[in-house]
Amino acid sequence: EPEVTQTPSHQVTQMGQEVILRCVPISNHLYFYWYRQILGQKVEFLVSFYNNEISEKSEIFDDQFSVERPDGSNFTLKIRSTKLEDSAMYFCASTGQVLRTDTQYFGPGTRLTVL
Amino acid sequence: SQQGEEDPQALSIQEGENATMNCSYKTSINNLQWYRQNSGRGLVHLILIRSNEREKHSGRLRVTLDTSKKSSSLLITASRAADTASYFCATAGGTQGGSEKLVFGKGTKLTVNP
């Protein structure tokens, strides 16, 4: 069964450093998302992406964040200058062979630790 | 916001018993999805129910949706120790073609004792 994959599974970085989190969505999906979950808290929406542009972003997704689909398979989240409060589990999701409000399939997550 | 909120926050039952978790939300939705998360792991999709549906089944799972009360329930029948996990509801969309982003509740932590 097709699945969303994410790399790395765990990333440790120093405050102020740039990180790139990578995702390979399900191949025939059209809509892509990033969510994050701070330890012990809710899963929060960050950004949605369709047709090579951001379709919606939350207030969390400020100028230090960016997303890109550099080729036909990868979908990346870049955090330019990490802060301690960026430590969280980051999930990529994809959906939408037909409907954008279809089931969203999540990857296993990347645990980001900012020291 | 179309926030989902589950209750109870934690539920502990014996193997073989049924587990019921509830979710309430605030605004109109297109669909409601239930996910499971084992400790520190990814989100596994369980079931999606659309706003025009009232009940759905998948194996030992039964989901109901009451849009008039803005609530949903997830029933797991004949629970197993392997069902131990956190369960989240997430709502999407609105009747006017609103956002497809998922808004998650805080989750119910289910413990099934062998």
PDB file of C-alpha atoms in Angstrom:
ATOM      1  CA  GLU A   1       0.000   0.000   0.000  1.00  0.00           C
ATOM      2  CA  PRO A   2       1.409   3.428  -0.922  1.00  0.00           C
ATOM      3  CA  GLU A   3       2.524   5.559   1.984  1.00  0.00           C
ATOM      4  CA  VAL A   4       3.976   8.934   2.806  1.00  0.00           C
ATOM      5  CA  THR A   5       7.621   8.788   3.806  1.00  0.00           C
ATOM      6  CA  GLN A   6       9.680  11.345   5.709  1.00  0.00           C
ATOM      7  CA  THR A   7      13.376  11.840   6.312  1.00  0.00           C
ATOM      8  CA  PRO A   8      15.158  12.112   8.609  1.00  0.00           C
ATOM      9  CA  SER A   9      13.256  10.439  11.419  1.00  0.00           C
ATOM     10  CA  HIS A  10      15.120  12.549  13.975  1.00  0.00           C
ATOM     11  CA  GLN A  11      17.043  15.774  13.464  1.00  0.00           C
ATOM     12  CA  VAL A  12      19.057  17.540  16.144  1.00  0.00           C
ATOM     13  CA  THR A  13      20.230  21.066  15.415  1.00  0.00           C
ATOM     14  CA  GLN A  14      21.623  24.116  17.123  1.00  0.00           C
ATOM     15  CA  MET A  15      19.483  27.203  17.583  1.00  0.00           C
ATOM     16  CA  GLY A  16      19.861  29.536  14.620  1.00  0.00           C
ATOM     17  CA  GLN A  17      20.730  26.796  12.159  1.00  0.00           C
ATOM     18  CA  GLU A  18      18.706  26.006   9.036  1.00  0.00           C
ATOM     19  CA  VAL A  19      16.999  22.642   8.704  1.00  0.00           C
ATOM     20  CA  ILE A  20      15.262  20.986   5.790  1.00  0.00           C
ATOM     21  CA  LEU A  21      12.701  18.302   6.455  1.00  0.00           C
ATOM     22  CA  ARG A  22      11.897  16.039   3.557  1.00  0.00           C
ATOM     23  CA  CYS A  23       8.746  14.221   2.550  1.00  0.00           C
ATOM     24  CA  VAL A  24       7.743  12.001  -0.324  1.00  0.00           C
ATOM     25  CA  PRO A  25       3.947  12.164  -0.634  1.00  0.00           C
ATOM     26  CA  ILE A  26       1.844   9.411  -2.170  1.00  0.00           C
ATOM     27  CA  SER A  27       2.614   9.534  -5.866  1.00  0.00           C
ATOM     28  CA  ASN A  28      -0.750  10.396  -7.413  1.00  0.00           C
ATOM     29  CA  HIS A  29      -1.803  12.853  -4.717  1.00  0.00           C
ATOM     30  CA  LEU A  30      -2.219  16.518  -5.502  1.00  0.00           C
ATOM     31  CA  TYR A  31      -2.421  18.305  -2.154  1.00  0.00           C
ATOM     32  CA  PHE A  32       0.352  18.382   0.392  1.00  0.00           C
ATOM     33  CA  TYR A  33       0.525  19.554   3.982  1.00  0.00           C
ATOM     34  CA  TRP A  34       2.835  20.096   6.889  1.00  0.00           C
ATOM     35  CA  TYR A  35       1.651  19.826  10.466  1.00  0.00           C
ATOM     36  CA  ARG A  36       3.546  19.884  13.711  1.00  0.00           C
ATOM     37  CA  GLN A  37       2.987  18.481  17.185  1.00  0.00           C
ATOM     38  CA  ILE A  38       4.823  19.917  20.146  1.00  0.00           C
ATOM     39  CA  LEU A  39       5.335  17.221  22.773  1.00  0.00           C
ATOM     40  CA  GLY A  40       2.124  16.563  24.667  1.00  0.00           C
ATOM     41  CA  GLN A  41       0.100  19.018  22.603  1.00  0.00           C
ATOM     42  CA  LYS A  42      -2.309  18.985  19.686  1.00  0.00           C
ATOM     43  CA  VAL A  43      -1.351  18.440  16.096  1.00  0.00           C
ATOM     44  CA  GLU A  44      -1.311  21.889  14.454  1.00  0.00           C
ATOM     45  CA  PHE A  45      -1.651  22.808  10.801  1.00  0.00           C
ATOM     46  CA  LEU A  46       1.255  24.727   9.287  1.00  0.00           C
ATOM     47  CA  VAL A  47       0.727  24.955   5.547  1.00  0.00           C
ATOM     48  CA  SER A  48      -1.023  23.444   2.551  1.00  0.00           C
ATOM     49  CA  PHE A  49       0.406  23.307  -0.966  1.00  0.00           C
ATOM     50  CA  TYR A  50      -1.227  22.708  -4.317  1.00  0.00           C
ATOM     51  CA  ASN A  51      -0.204  23.263  -7.902  1.00  0.00           C
ATOM     52  CA  ASN A  52       3.241  24.481  -6.830  1.00  0.00           C
ATOM     53  CA  GLU A  53       2.042  27.174  -4.523  1.00  0.00           C
ATOM     54  CA  ILE A  54       0.907  27.660  -0.962  1.00  0.00           C
ATOM     55  CA  SER A  55      -2.878  27.488  -0.731  1.00  0.00           C
ATOM     56  CA  GLU A  56      -3.162  28.221   2.980  1.00  0.00           C
ATOM     57  CA  LYS A  57      -0.863  28.833   5.914  1.00  0.00           C
ATOM     58  CA  SER A  58      -1.332  29.277   9.626  1.00  0.00           C
ATOM     59  CA  GLU A  59      -0.011  32.083  11.790  1.00  0.00           C
ATOM     60  CA  ILE A  60       2.721  29.693  12.940  1.00  0.00           C
ATOM     61  CA  PHE A  61       4.070  29.587   9.377  1.00  0.00           C
ATOM     62  CA  ASP A  62       5.965  32.855   9.471  1.00  0.00           C
ATOM     63  CA  ASP A  63       8.837  34.115   7.318  1.00  0.00           C
ATOM     64  CA  GLN A  64      11.306  31.642   8.754  1.00  0.00           C
ATOM     65  CA  PHE A  65       9.366  28.777   7.183  1.00  0.00           C
ATOM     66  CA  SER A  66       9.195  27.868   3.512  1.00  0.00           C
ATOM     67  CA  VAL A  67       8.012  24.925   1.472  1.00  0.00           C
ATOM     68  CA  GLU A  68       9.065  23.631  -1.885  1.00  0.00           C
ATOM     69  CA  ARG A  69       8.356  20.833  -4.283  1.00  0.00           C
ATOM     70  CA  PRO A  70      11.735  20.736  -6.003  1.00  0.00           C
ATOM     71  CA  ASP A  71      10.904  17.797  -8.256  1.00  0.00           C
ATOM     72  CA  GLY A  72       7.992  15.502  -9.007  1.00  0.00           C
ATOM     73  CA  SER A  73       8.276  13.511  -5.821  1.00  0.00           C
ATOM     74  CA  ASN A  74       9.765  15.465  -2.910  1.00  0.00           C
ATOM     75  CA  PHE A  75       8.065  18.051  -0.724  1.00  0.00           C
ATOM     76  CA  THR A  76      10.263  19.948   1.717  1.00  0.00           C
ATOM     77  CA  LEU A  77       9.837  22.187   4.727  1.00  0.00           C
ATOM     78  CA  LYS A  78      12.686  24.558   5.456  1.00  0.00           C
ATOM     79  CA  ILE A  79      13.142  26.383   8.717  1.00  0.00           C
ATOM     80  CA  ARG A  80      15.671  29.137   8.115  1.00  0.00           C
ATOM     81  CA  SER A  81      16.818  29.982  11.614  1.00  0.00           C
ATOM     82  CA  THR A  82      15.593  27.491  14.166  1.00  0.00           C
ATOM     83  CA  LYS A  83      14.411  28.504  17.612  1.00  0.00           C
ATOM     84  CA  LEU A  84      14.079  26.391  20.734  1.00  0.00           C
ATOM     85  CA  GLU A  85      10.299  26.507  20.377  1.00  0.00           C
ATOM     86  CA  ASP A  86      10.515  24.881  16.948  1.00  0.00           C
ATOM     87  CA  SER A  87      11.292  21.599  18.702  1.00  0.00           C
ATOM     88  CA  ALA A  88       8.407  19.336  17.748  1.00  0.00           C
ATOM     89  CA  MET A  89       7.361  16.391  15.643  1.00  0.00           C
ATOM     90  CA  TYR A  90       6.732  17.525  12.065  1.00  0.00           C
ATOM     91  CA  PHE A  91       4.303  15.553   9.958  1.00  0.00           C
ATOM     92  CA  CYS A  92       3.845  15.661   6.227  1.00  0.00           C
ATOM     93  CA  ALA A  93       0.502  14.611   4.759  1.00  0.00           C
ATOM     94  CA  SER A  94      -0.967  14.232   1.322  1.00  0.00           C
ATOM     95  CA  THR A  95      -4.397  13.806  -0.171  1.00  0.00           C
ATOM     96  CA  GLY A  96      -6.594  14.385  -3.113  1.00  0.00           C
ATOM     97  CA  GLN A  97      -6.774  12.253  -6.118  1.00  0.00           C
ATOM     98  CA  VAL A  98     -10.105  13.931  -6.594  1.00  0.00           C
ATOM     99  CA  LEU A  99     -11.322  15.898  -3.611  1.00  0.00           C
ATOM    100  CA  ARG A 100      -9.131  18.156  -1.548  1.00  0.00           C
ATOM    101  CA  THR A 101     -11.209  17.251   1.478  1.00  0.00           C
ATOM    102  CA  ASP A 102     -10.485  13.571   1.181  1.00  0.00           C
ATOM    103  CA  THR A 103      -8.551  11.420   3.604  1.00  0.00           C
ATOM    104  CA  GLN A 104      -5.198  12.894   4.549  1.00  0.00           C
ATOM    105  CA  TYR A 105      -2.439  10.319   4.839  1.00  0.00           C
ATOM    106  CA  PHE A 106       0.341  11.175   7.216  1.00  0.00           C
ATOM    107  CA  GLY A 107       3.973  10.246   7.199  1.00  0.00           C
ATOM    108  CA  PRO A 108       5.733   8.846  10.268  1.00  0.00           C
ATOM    109  CA  GLY A 109       7.079  12.265  11.213  1.00  0.00           C
ATOM    110  CA  THR A 110      10.439  13.920  11.797  1.00  0.00           C
ATOM    111  CA  ARG A 111      11.301  14.689  15.384  1.00  0.00           C
ATOM    112  CA  LEU A 112      13.150  18.012  15.407  1.00  0.00           C
ATOM    113  CA  THR A 113      15.167  18.873  18.487  1.00  0.00           C
ATOM    114  CA  VAL A 114      16.613  22.385  18.684  1.00  0.00           C
ATOM    115  CA  LEU A 115      19.353  22.833  21.293  1.00  0.00           C
TER     116      LEU A 115
ATOM    117  CA  SER B   1     -12.300  27.889  14.822  1.00  0.00           C
ATOM    118  CA  GLN B   2     -13.671  24.464  13.920  1.00  0.00           C
ATOM    119  CA  GLN B   3     -11.885  22.947  16.866  1.00  0.00           C
ATOM    120  CA  GLY B   4     -12.346  19.271  17.696  1.00  0.00           C
ATOM    121  CA  GLU B   5     -12.319  18.351  21.338  1.00  0.00           C
ATOM    122  CA  GLU B   6     -12.339  14.772  22.528  1.00  0.00           C
ATOM    123  CA  ASP B   7     -13.551  13.331  25.745  1.00  0.00           C
ATOM    124  CA  PRO B   8     -12.627  11.631  27.870  1.00  0.00           C
ATOM    125  CA  GLN B   9      -9.007  12.761  27.955  1.00  0.00           C
ATOM    126  CA  ALA B  10      -8.001   9.320  29.189  1.00  0.00           C
ATOM    127  CA  LEU B  11      -9.769   5.979  29.211  1.00  0.00           C
ATOM    128  CA  SER B  12      -8.613   2.733  30.777  1.00  0.00           C
ATOM    129  CA  ILE B  13     -10.477  -0.511  30.076  1.00  0.00           C
ATOM    130  CA  GLN B  14      -9.981  -4.255  30.152  1.00  0.00           C
ATOM    131  CA  GLU B  15      -9.311  -6.305  27.061  1.00  0.00           C
ATOM    132  CA  GLY B  16     -12.560  -7.410  25.462  1.00  0.00           C
ATOM    133  CA  GLU B  17     -14.513  -4.364  26.609  1.00  0.00           C
ATOM    134  CA  ASN B  18     -15.776  -1.674  24.271  1.00  0.00           C
ATOM    135  CA  ALA B  19     -14.220   1.789  24.214  1.00  0.00           C
ATOM    136  CA  THR B  20     -16.176   4.890  23.293  1.00  0.00           C
ATOM    137  CA  MET B  21     -14.544   8.232  22.604  1.00  0.00           C
ATOM    138  CA  ASN B  22     -16.400  11.417  21.812  1.00  0.00           C
ATOM    139  CA  CYS B  23     -15.495  14.488  19.809  1.00  0.00           C
ATOM    140  CA  SER B  24     -17.183  17.859  19.616  1.00  0.00           C
ATOM    141  CA  TYR B  25     -16.494  20.695  17.221  1.00  0.00           C
ATOM    142  CA  LYS B  26     -17.675  24.236  16.735  1.00  0.00           C
ATOM    143  CA  THR B  27     -18.282  25.110  13.100  1.00  0.00           C
ATOM    144  CA  SER B  28     -19.731  23.417  10.025  1.00  0.00           C
ATOM    145  CA  ILE B  29     -17.554  20.762   8.450  1.00  0.00           C
ATOM    146  CA  ASN B  30     -17.113  18.830   5.251  1.00  0.00           C
ATOM    147  CA  ASN B  31     -15.862  15.710   6.959  1.00  0.00           C
ATOM    148  CA  LEU B  32     -14.505  14.383  10.219  1.00  0.00           C
ATOM    149  CA  GLN B  33     -11.581  11.986  10.414  1.00  0.00           C
ATOM    150  CA  TRP B  34     -10.333   9.803  13.249  1.00  0.00           C
ATOM    151  CA  TYR B  35      -6.653   9.037  13.669  1.00  0.00           C
ATOM    152  CA  ARG B  36      -4.664   6.861  15.982  1.00  0.00           C
ATOM    153  CA  GLN B  37      -1.202   7.614  17.306  1.00  0.00           C
ATOM    154  CA  ASN B  38       1.007   5.221  19.202  1.00  0.00           C
ATOM    155  CA  SER B  39       3.280   6.964  21.655  1.00  0.00           C
ATOM    156  CA  GLY B  40       5.755   9.204  19.830  1.00  0.00           C
ATOM    157  CA  ARG B  41       4.845   7.780  16.460  1.00  0.00           C
ATOM    158  CA  GLY B  42       2.981   8.848  13.337  1.00  0.00           C
ATOM    159  CA  LEU B  43      -0.719   9.361  12.755  1.00  0.00           C
ATOM    160  CA  VAL B  44      -2.593   6.426  11.316  1.00  0.00           C
ATOM    161  CA  HIS B  45      -5.850   7.187   9.555  1.00  0.00           C
ATOM    162  CA  LEU B  46      -8.751   5.110  10.854  1.00  0.00           C
ATOM    163  CA  ILE B  47     -11.929   6.350   9.252  1.00  0.00           C
ATOM    164  CA  LEU B  48     -13.467   9.367   7.509  1.00  0.00           C
ATOM    165  CA  ILE B  49     -17.121  10.292   7.803  1.00  0.00           C
ATOM    166  CA  ARG B  50     -18.638  12.980   5.611  1.00  0.00           C
ATOM    167  CA  SER B  51     -21.105  15.575   6.816  1.00  0.00           C
ATOM    168  CA  ASN B  52     -23.984  13.874   4.988  1.00  0.00           C
ATOM    169  CA  GLU B  53     -23.290  10.518   6.659  1.00  0.00           C
ATOM    170  CA  ARG B  54     -24.530   9.481  10.081  1.00  0.00           C
ATOM    171  CA  GLU B  55     -22.676   6.245  10.734  1.00  0.00           C
ATOM    172  CA  LYS B  56     -19.773   4.299   9.328  1.00  0.00           C
ATOM    173  CA  HIS B  57     -18.178   0.981  10.153  1.00  0.00           C
ATOM    174  CA  SER B  58     -14.730  -0.401   9.550  1.00  0.00           C
ATOM    175  CA  GLY B  59     -13.890  -3.717  11.172  1.00  0.00           C
ATOM    176  CA  ARG B  60     -14.185  -3.238  14.943  1.00  0.00           C
ATOM    177  CA  LEU B  61     -14.614   0.519  14.540  1.00  0.00           C
ATOM    178  CA  ARG B  62     -17.909   2.334  14.429  1.00  0.00           C
ATOM    179  CA  VAL B  63     -18.113   6.082  13.953  1.00  0.00           C
ATOM    180  CA  THR B  64     -21.204   8.214  14.282  1.00  0.00           C
ATOM    181  CA  LEU B  65     -21.693  11.830  13.332  1.00  0.00           C
ATOM    182  CA  ASP B  66     -24.398  14.164  14.558  1.00  0.00           C
ATOM    183  CA  THR B  67     -24.060  17.457  12.720  1.00  0.00           C
ATOM    184  CA  SER B  68     -26.949  19.025  14.630  1.00  0.00           C
ATOM    185  CA  LYS B  69     -25.014  18.526  17.870  1.00  0.00           C
ATOM    186  CA  LYS B  70     -21.631  19.009  16.193  1.00  0.00           C
ATOM    187  CA  SER B  71     -20.377  15.793  17.696  1.00  0.00           C
ATOM    188  CA  SER B  72     -18.949  12.440  16.707  1.00  0.00           C
ATOM    189  CA  SER B  73     -18.163   9.243  18.525  1.00  0.00           C
ATOM    190  CA  LEU B  74     -15.688   6.456  17.885  1.00  0.00           C
ATOM    191  CA  LEU B  75     -16.530   3.029  19.233  1.00  0.00           C
ATOM    192  CA  ILE B  76     -13.929   0.281  19.333  1.00  0.00           C
ATOM    193  CA  THR B  77     -15.535  -3.061  20.043  1.00  0.00           C
ATOM    194  CA  ALA B  78     -13.871  -6.057  21.672  1.00  0.00           C
ATOM    195  CA  SER B  79     -10.754  -4.046  22.489  1.00  0.00           C
ATOM    196  CA  ARG B  80      -7.284  -5.547  22.482  1.00  0.00           C
ATOM    197  CA  ALA B  81      -4.100  -4.553  24.260  1.00  0.00           C
ATOM    198  CA  ALA B  82      -2.761  -3.520  20.838  1.00  0.00           C
ATOM    199  CA  ASP B  83      -5.469  -0.834  20.644  1.00  0.00           C
ATOM    200  CA  THR B  84      -3.615   1.090  23.348  1.00  0.00           C
ATOM    201  CA  ALA B  85      -2.868   4.478  21.750  1.00  0.00           C
ATOM    202  CA  SER B  86      -4.066   8.052  21.552  1.00  0.00           C
ATOM    203  CA  TYR B  87      -7.071   8.703  19.351  1.00  0.00           C
ATOM    204  CA  PHE B  88      -7.702  12.052  17.677  1.00  0.00           C
ATOM    205  CA  CYS B  89     -10.596  13.479  15.770  1.00  0.00           C
ATOM    206  CA  ALA B  90      -9.882  16.048  13.093  1.00  0.00           C
ATOM    207  CA  THR B  91     -12.341  18.174  11.175  1.00  0.00           C
ATOM    208  CA  ALA B  92     -11.979  19.506   7.665  1.00  0.00           C
ATOM    209  CA  GLY B  93     -13.679  21.971   5.433  1.00  0.00           C
ATOM    210  CA  GLY B  94     -16.948  23.810   5.600  1.00  0.00           C
ATOM    211  CA  THR B  95     -20.141  23.893   3.675  1.00  0.00           C
ATOM    212  CA  GLN B  96     -18.965  26.866   1.628  1.00  0.00           C
ATOM    213  CA  GLY B  97     -15.865  25.124   0.281  1.00  0.00           C
ATOM    214  CA  GLY B  98     -13.763  26.093   3.238  1.00  0.00           C
ATOM    215  CA  SER B  99     -10.264  25.078   4.036  1.00  0.00           C
ATOM    216  CA  GLU B 100      -9.225  21.461   3.758  1.00  0.00           C
ATOM    217  CA  LYS B 101      -6.773  21.813   6.590  1.00  0.00           C
ATOM    218  CA  LEU B 102      -7.414  19.418   9.441  1.00  0.00           C
ATOM    219  CA  VAL B 103      -8.106  20.854  12.865  1.00  0.00           C
ATOM    220  CA  PHE B 104      -7.243  18.316  15.531  1.00  0.00           C
ATOM    221  CA  GLY B 105      -8.568  17.827  19.016  1.00  0.00           C
ATOM    222  CA  LYS B 106      -6.396  17.085  22.029  1.00  0.00           C
ATOM    223  CA  GLY B 107      -7.038  13.371  21.831  1.00  0.00           C
ATOM    224  CA  THR B 108      -8.150  10.561  24.079  1.00  0.00           C
ATOM    225  CA  LYS B 109      -5.454   8.355  25.528  1.00  0.00           C
ATOM    226  CA  LEU B 110      -6.807   4.801  25.554  1.00  0.00           C
ATOM    227  CA  THR B 111      -5.198   2.095  27.655  1.00  0.00           C
ATOM    228  CA  VAL B 112      -6.401  -1.468  27.188  1.00  0.00           C
ATOM    229  CA  ASN B 113      -5.254  -3.706  30.011  1.00  0.00           C
ATOM    230  CA  PRO B 114      -4.621  -7.368  29.216  1.00  0.00           C
TER     231      PRO B 114
END
